[in-house]
mmCIF file of C-alpha atoms and ligand atoms in Angstrom:
data_model
loop_
_atom_site.group_PDB
_atom_site.id
_atom_site.type_symbol
_atom_site.label_atom_id
_atom_site.label_comp_id
_atom_site.label_asym_id
_atom_site.label_seq_id
_atom_site.Cartn_x
_atom_site.Cartn_y
_atom_site.Cartn_z
ATOM 1 C CA MET A 1 1.414 8.059 8.119
ATOM 2 C CA SER A 2 1.904 9.963 11.056
ATOM 3 C CA ASP A 3 0.733 9.059 14.981
ATOM 4 C CA VAL A 4 -1.452 11.095 15.218
ATOM 5 C CA ASN A 5 -3.268 10.326 11.634
ATOM 6 C CA THR A 6 -3.430 7.008 12.248
ATOM 7 C CA GLN A 7 -5.074 7.064 16.066
ATOM 8 C CA MET A 8 -6.929 9.700 14.162
ATOM 9 C CA VAL A 9 -8.315 7.168 12.569
ATOM 10 C CA GLU A 10 -8.618 4.095 14.808
ATOM 11 C CA GLN A 11 -11.381 6.842 16.932
ATOM 12 C CA TYR A 12 -12.708 7.974 14.027
ATOM 13 C CA ARG A 13 -12.598 4.756 12.920
ATOM 14 C CA ASN A 14 -15.311 4.731 9.422
ATOM 15 C CA ASN A 15 -16.810 7.306 11.071
ATOM 16 C CA PHE A 16 -15.519 10.854 9.239
ATOM 17 C CA LEU A 17 -18.284 13.143 9.607
ATOM 18 C CA ARG A 18 -17.764 12.727 13.231
ATOM 19 C CA GLU A 19 -14.346 13.228 12.838
ATOM 20 C CA VAL A 20 -15.291 16.607 11.022
ATOM 21 C CA GLU A 21 -17.272 17.735 13.701
ATOM 22 C CA GLU A 22 -15.303 17.230 17.043
ATOM 23 C CA ASN A 23 -10.948 19.050 15.563
ATOM 24 C CA VAL A 24 -11.717 20.862 11.999
ATOM 25 C CA GLU A 25 -13.169 24.406 12.289
ATOM 26 C CA GLU A 26 -17.171 24.657 12.305
ATOM 27 C CA GLY A 27 -17.081 21.509 11.321
ATOM 28 C CA GLU A 28 -20.062 20.620 13.330
ATOM 29 C CA TRP A 29 -21.643 22.849 10.320
ATOM 30 C CA VAL A 30 -20.805 20.770 7.190
ATOM 31 C CA LYS A 31 -24.844 18.069 7.841
ATOM 32 C CA MET A 32 -26.594 20.772 7.797
ATOM 33 C CA CYS A 33 -26.034 21.247 4.003
ATOM 34 C CA MET A 34 -28.562 20.931 1.901
ATOM 35 C CA GLN A 35 -26.170 20.584 -1.070
ATOM 36 C CA CYS A 36 -28.026 23.316 -3.333
ATOM 37 C CA GLY A 37 -24.228 23.332 -5.238
ATOM 38 C CA VAL A 38 -25.120 27.693 -4.212
ATOM 39 C CA CYS A 39 -21.442 27.807 -2.757
ATOM 40 C CA SER A 40 -20.063 26.383 -5.099
ATOM 41 C CA GLY A 41 -21.527 28.100 -8.439
ATOM 42 C CA SER A 42 -20.552 31.704 -6.342
ATOM 43 C CA CYS A 43 -17.056 30.225 -6.408
ATOM 44 C CA PRO A 44 -14.514 32.760 -8.486
ATOM 45 C CA PHE A 45 -12.474 29.777 -8.491
ATOM 46 C CA GLY A 46 -15.375 28.422 -10.625
ATOM 47 C CA PRO A 47 -15.203 25.520 -12.568
ATOM 48 C CA HIS A 48 -10.853 25.701 -11.286
ATOM 49 C CA TRP A 49 -11.648 23.437 -8.312
ATOM 50 C CA GLU A 50 -10.705 20.307 -7.985
ATOM 51 C CA HIS A 51 -13.630 19.600 -5.323
ATOM 52 C CA PRO A 52 -15.972 22.598 -4.513
ATOM 53 C CA PRO A 53 -17.153 22.628 -0.836
ATOM 54 C CA GLN A 54 -20.552 21.807 -2.278
ATOM 55 C CA GLU A 55 -18.710 18.387 -3.956
ATOM 56 C CA ILE A 56 -16.399 17.954 -0.116
ATOM 57 C CA PHE A 57 -19.211 18.330 1.911
ATOM 58 C CA MET A 58 -21.095 16.019 0.168
ATOM 59 C CA MET A 59 -17.196 13.068 0.441
ATOM 60 C CA ILE A 60 -16.950 14.295 4.129
ATOM 61 C CA ARG A 61 -21.339 12.638 4.413
ATOM 62 C CA ALA A 62 -19.866 10.334 1.880
ATOM 63 C CA GLY A 63 -16.305 9.726 4.616
ATOM 64 C CA LYS A 64 -13.973 9.372 1.991
ATOM 65 C CA ARG A 65 -11.839 10.960 4.439
ATOM 66 C CA ASP A 66 -8.351 10.730 2.724
ATOM 67 C CA GLU A 67 -9.969 12.722 -0.509
ATOM 68 C CA VAL A 68 -10.713 15.693 1.616
ATOM 69 C CA LEU A 69 -8.178 15.518 3.885
ATOM 70 C CA GLN A 70 -4.988 15.023 0.818
ATOM 71 C CA SER A 71 -7.147 17.199 -1.881
ATOM 72 C CA ASP A 72 -5.568 20.810 -2.085
ATOM 73 C CA SER A 73 -8.830 22.284 -2.636
ATOM 74 C CA MET A 74 -9.081 23.447 1.121
ATOM 75 C CA TRP A 75 -5.920 25.053 -0.188
ATOM 76 C CA MET A 76 -6.883 27.361 -2.545
ATOM 77 C CA CYS A 77 -10.098 29.603 -0.778
ATOM 78 C CA THR A 78 -9.144 33.054 -1.039
ATOM 79 C CA SER A 79 -11.058 33.811 1.551
ATOM 80 C CA CYS A 80 -13.821 36.296 -0.106
ATOM 81 C CA TYR A 81 -16.781 35.124 1.699
ATOM 82 C CA ASN A 82 -18.853 35.094 -1.308
ATOM 83 C CA CYS A 83 -19.346 31.676 -0.813
ATOM 84 C CA ILE A 84 -21.151 32.324 3.230
ATOM 85 C CA VAL A 85 -23.106 35.498 1.815
ATOM 86 C CA ARG A 86 -24.931 33.175 0.056
ATOM 87 C CA CYS A 87 -25.607 29.869 1.465
ATOM 88 C CA PRO A 88 -29.633 30.050 2.003
ATOM 89 C CA ARG A 89 -28.058 27.801 5.111
ATOM 90 C CA GLU A 90 -25.651 29.865 6.556
ATOM 91 C CA LEU A 91 -23.035 28.132 6.361
ATOM 92 C CA PRO A 92 -19.636 29.228 7.699
ATOM 93 C CA ILE A 93 -18.209 27.479 4.351
ATOM 94 C CA THR A 94 -15.046 29.449 4.720
ATOM 95 C CA HIS A 95 -14.140 28.978 8.419
ATOM 96 C CA ILE A 96 -15.252 25.316 7.287
ATOM 97 C CA MET A 97 -12.402 25.135 4.147
ATOM 98 C CA HIS A 98 -9.242 26.387 6.478
ATOM 99 C CA GLY A 99 -10.600 24.707 9.214
ATOM 100 C CA LEU A 100 -10.333 21.342 6.690
ATOM 101 C CA ALA A 101 -6.823 22.661 5.432
ATOM 102 C CA HIS A 102 -5.818 22.719 8.898
ATOM 103 C CA TYR A 103 -6.538 19.769 9.893
ATOM 104 C CA ALA A 104 -4.824 17.928 6.591
ATOM 105 C CA LYS A 105 -1.938 19.978 8.069
ATOM 106 C CA ARG A 106 -1.607 19.057 11.801
ATOM 107 C CA LEU A 107 -2.483 16.317 10.304
ATOM 108 C CA GLY A 108 1.435 15.458 8.237
ATOM 109 C CA ILE A 109 -1.097 14.447 5.225
ATOM 110 C CA ALA A 110 -1.639 17.794 3.432
ATOM 111 C CA PRO A 111 -0.224 18.387 0.254
ATOM 112 C CA LYS A 112 3.343 20.056 0.152
ATOM 113 C CA ASN A 113 4.174 20.955 -2.953
ATOM 114 C CA GLN A 114 1.131 22.595 -2.666
ATOM 115 C CA PRO A 115 1.879 26.413 -3.258
ATOM 116 C CA THR A 116 -0.734 28.486 -0.918
ATOM 117 C CA TYR A 117 0.053 25.889 1.675
ATOM 118 C CA LYS A 118 3.696 27.058 1.553
ATOM 119 C CA PHE A 119 2.686 30.363 1.341
ATOM 120 C CA ALA A 120 0.766 30.093 4.701
ATOM 121 C CA GLU A 121 3.520 28.261 6.295
ATOM 122 C CA LEU A 122 5.829 31.174 5.583
ATOM 123 C CA PHE A 123 3.738 33.302 6.445
ATOM 124 C CA TRP A 124 2.868 32.319 9.421
ATOM 125 C CA LYS A 125 6.508 31.588 10.704
ATOM 126 C CA ASN A 126 7.541 35.688 9.333
ATOM 127 C CA LEU A 127 4.862 37.386 10.731
ATOM 128 C CA SER A 128 5.140 34.869 14.577
ATOM 129 C CA LYS A 129 8.281 36.021 14.959
ATOM 130 C CA THR A 130 8.324 39.793 15.452
ATOM 131 C CA GLY A 131 4.363 40.924 14.713
ATOM 132 C CA ARG A 132 5.317 42.087 11.488
ATOM 133 C CA VAL A 133 5.462 40.816 8.141
ATOM 134 C CA ASN A 134 9.316 41.161 6.854
ATOM 135 C CA GLU A 135 7.493 41.825 2.507
ATOM 136 C CA LEU A 136 11.356 40.558 1.347
ATOM 137 C CA LYS A 137 11.910 37.740 3.767
ATOM 138 C CA LEU A 138 9.026 36.465 2.059
ATOM 139 C CA SER A 139 9.246 37.203 -0.652
ATOM 140 C CA MET A 140 12.630 35.427 -1.293
ATOM 141 C CA GLY A 141 11.658 32.176 1.207
ATOM 142 C CA LEU A 142 8.785 31.676 -2.257
ATOM 143 C CA TYR A 143 11.540 32.281 -4.367
ATOM 144 C CA PHE A 144 13.446 29.794 -2.897
ATOM 145 C CA LYS A 145 11.553 27.307 -2.271
ATOM 146 C CA ASP A 146 11.857 24.838 -4.633
ATOM 147 C CA GLY A 147 15.864 25.422 -4.078
ATOM 148 C CA PHE A 148 18.779 27.767 -4.637
ATOM 149 C CA ALA A 149 18.298 27.046 -8.918
ATOM 150 C CA GLN A 150 14.705 27.203 -8.982
ATOM 151 C CA GLY A 151 15.893 30.455 -6.474
ATOM 152 C CA VAL A 152 17.880 32.255 -8.410
ATOM 153 C CA LYS A 153 15.886 31.986 -12.237
ATOM 154 C CA ASN A 154 12.269 33.587 -10.023
ATOM 155 C CA GLY A 155 14.589 36.081 -8.639
ATOM 156 C CA MET A 156 15.906 37.074 -12.455
ATOM 157 C CA ALA A 157 12.173 36.632 -13.216
ATOM 158 C CA MET A 158 11.291 39.485 -11.160
ATOM 159 C CA GLN A 159 14.195 41.237 -11.197
ATOM 160 C CA SER A 160 12.652 44.691 -13.257
ATOM 161 C CA VAL A 161 9.197 44.172 -10.524
ATOM 162 C CA ALA A 162 11.860 44.395 -8.197
ATOM 163 C CA LEU A 163 13.464 47.134 -9.555
ATOM 164 C CA GLY A 164 10.405 49.414 -9.847
ATOM 165 C CA LEU A 165 9.621 48.835 -6.025
ATOM 166 C CA VAL A 166 12.719 49.741 -5.081
ATOM 167 C CA LYS A 167 13.003 53.018 -7.069
ATOM 168 C CA ALA A 168 8.905 53.577 -5.424
ATOM 169 C CA GLY A 169 9.929 53.545 -2.260
ATOM 170 C CA ARG A 170 8.178 49.953 -1.714
ATOM 171 C CA LEU A 171 11.049 47.432 -0.850
ATOM 172 C CA ASN A 172 13.989 48.845 1.547
ATOM 173 C CA VAL A 173 16.733 45.782 0.686
ATOM 174 C CA MET A 174 17.702 46.607 4.212
ATOM 175 C CA GLU A 175 15.531 44.469 4.933
ATOM 176 C CA LEU A 176 16.725 41.882 4.281
ATOM 177 C CA PHE A 177 19.096 43.209 7.488
ATOM 178 C CA GLY A 178 16.395 43.212 10.440
ATOM 179 C CA GLY A 179 14.057 44.908 8.978
ATOM 180 C CA HIS A 180 10.971 46.096 10.513
ATOM 181 C CA LYS A 181 8.676 44.622 13.502
ATOM 182 C CA CYS A 182 6.942 45.074 16.293
ATOM 183 C CA LYS A 183 8.267 47.601 19.729
ATOM 184 C CA ASP A 184 6.479 45.326 21.815
ATOM 185 C CA GLN A 185 8.431 41.542 20.752
ATOM 186 C CA LYS A 186 7.595 39.890 24.298
ATOM 187 C CA GLY A 187 4.075 41.199 24.203
ATOM 188 C CA ILE A 188 3.332 39.489 21.067
ATOM 189 C CA GLN A 189 4.559 37.097 22.267
ATOM 190 C CA ALA A 190 2.915 36.060 24.995
ATOM 191 C CA MET A 191 -0.466 36.758 22.706
ATOM 192 C CA LEU A 192 0.772 34.180 21.039
ATOM 193 C CA LYS A 193 1.327 31.454 23.746
ATOM 194 C CA LYS A 194 -2.260 32.845 25.427
ATOM 195 C CA ALA A 195 -3.652 32.497 22.112
ATOM 196 C CA TYR A 196 -2.666 28.889 21.707
ATOM 197 C CA GLU A 197 -3.476 28.153 25.818
ATOM 198 C CA ILE A 198 -7.706 29.742 24.631
ATOM 199 C CA GLU A 199 -7.517 27.361 21.501
ATOM 200 C CA ARG A 200 -5.953 24.327 22.861
ATOM 201 C CA SER A 201 -8.754 24.828 25.608
ATOM 202 C CA ARG A 202 -11.576 24.900 23.686
ATOM 203 C CA LYS A 203 -10.512 21.945 21.355
ATOM 204 C CA ALA A 204 -10.947 19.999 24.760
ATOM 205 C CA ALA A 205 -13.625 21.293 25.617
ATOM 206 C CA LYS A 206 -15.541 20.576 22.247
ATOM 207 C CA MET A 207 -13.718 17.123 22.366
ATOM 208 C CA ALA A 208 -15.695 16.154 26.057
ATOM 209 C CA GLY A 209 -19.135 17.841 26.082
HETATM 210 S S1 SF4 B 1 -24.912 26.676 -0.138
HETATM 211 FE FE1 SF4 B 1 -24.419 25.776 1.791
HETATM 212 S S2 SF4 B 1 -26.718 24.430 1.497
HETATM 213 FE FE2 SF4 B 1 -25.544 25.559 -0.348
HETATM 214 S S3 SF4 B 1 -24.066 23.299 -1.041
HETATM 215 FE FE3 SF4 B 1 -23.441 25.089 -0.247
HETATM 216 S S4 SF4 B 1 -22.602 24.290 1.517
HETATM 217 FE FE4 SF4 B 1 -24.483 23.450 1.133
HETATM 218 S S1 SF4 B 2 -14.492 32.352 0.316
HETATM 219 FE FE1 SF4 B 2 -13.348 30.468 -1.298
HETATM 220 S S2 SF4 B 2 -14.990 28.572 -1.400
HETATM 221 FE FE2 SF4 B 2 -15.806 30.946 -0.711
HETATM 222 S S3 SF4 B 2 -16.786 32.171 -2.622
HETATM 223 FE FE3 SF4 B 2 -14.608 32.494 -1.596
HETATM 224 S S4 SF4 B 2 -12.964 30.793 -2.253
HETATM 225 FE FE4 SF4 B 2 -15.670 30.179 -3.228
#
């Protein structure tokens, strides 16, 4: 168990709802859920969820901390916003789902082999470096995420798609050696630094009051 996770378990012993309210984006909305099930019924994932949003909110209130934070359900959300537009209580469900996923990652207890977890991590590293996504490096990162041999297999399986993209001018192999990036690299890094600072002070203010 990571140090930060142990610390949170101690701090919020037996009060997972409060932990969510104070640490998860839009977590203060969870208590407003009236368990009508409209969100779960509207979600395109339907029966494929381990725990649909309505169930996740019920589990939070029931104090099922490990089951919620170690679930891969939040990582399945595609941000289609169907649930938000239909929720009679106007809960920002999508944000809460992503907030829970992010919080589980911060605590070091999110399911690491979950493909969306891996994709989100690769995407963010790729994007935040230059301000623009290098699609070729992102795809290569995904292909090789389970090791070199599996990466070669994945590449072979997708070679006709890759060739088609190259022919159509949608994929440039030279992207592997640098690739496109934003002109103002320093500006991007400064903007991200500022965003982290704002986020930190927002969290501190939330904790304080
Ligand atoms: S639609 Fe809204 S109120 Fe109904 S279960 Fe989902 S989150 Fe709760
Ligand atoms: S935003 Fe996420 S939780 Fe909401 S309906 Fe779409 S996939 Fe389901």
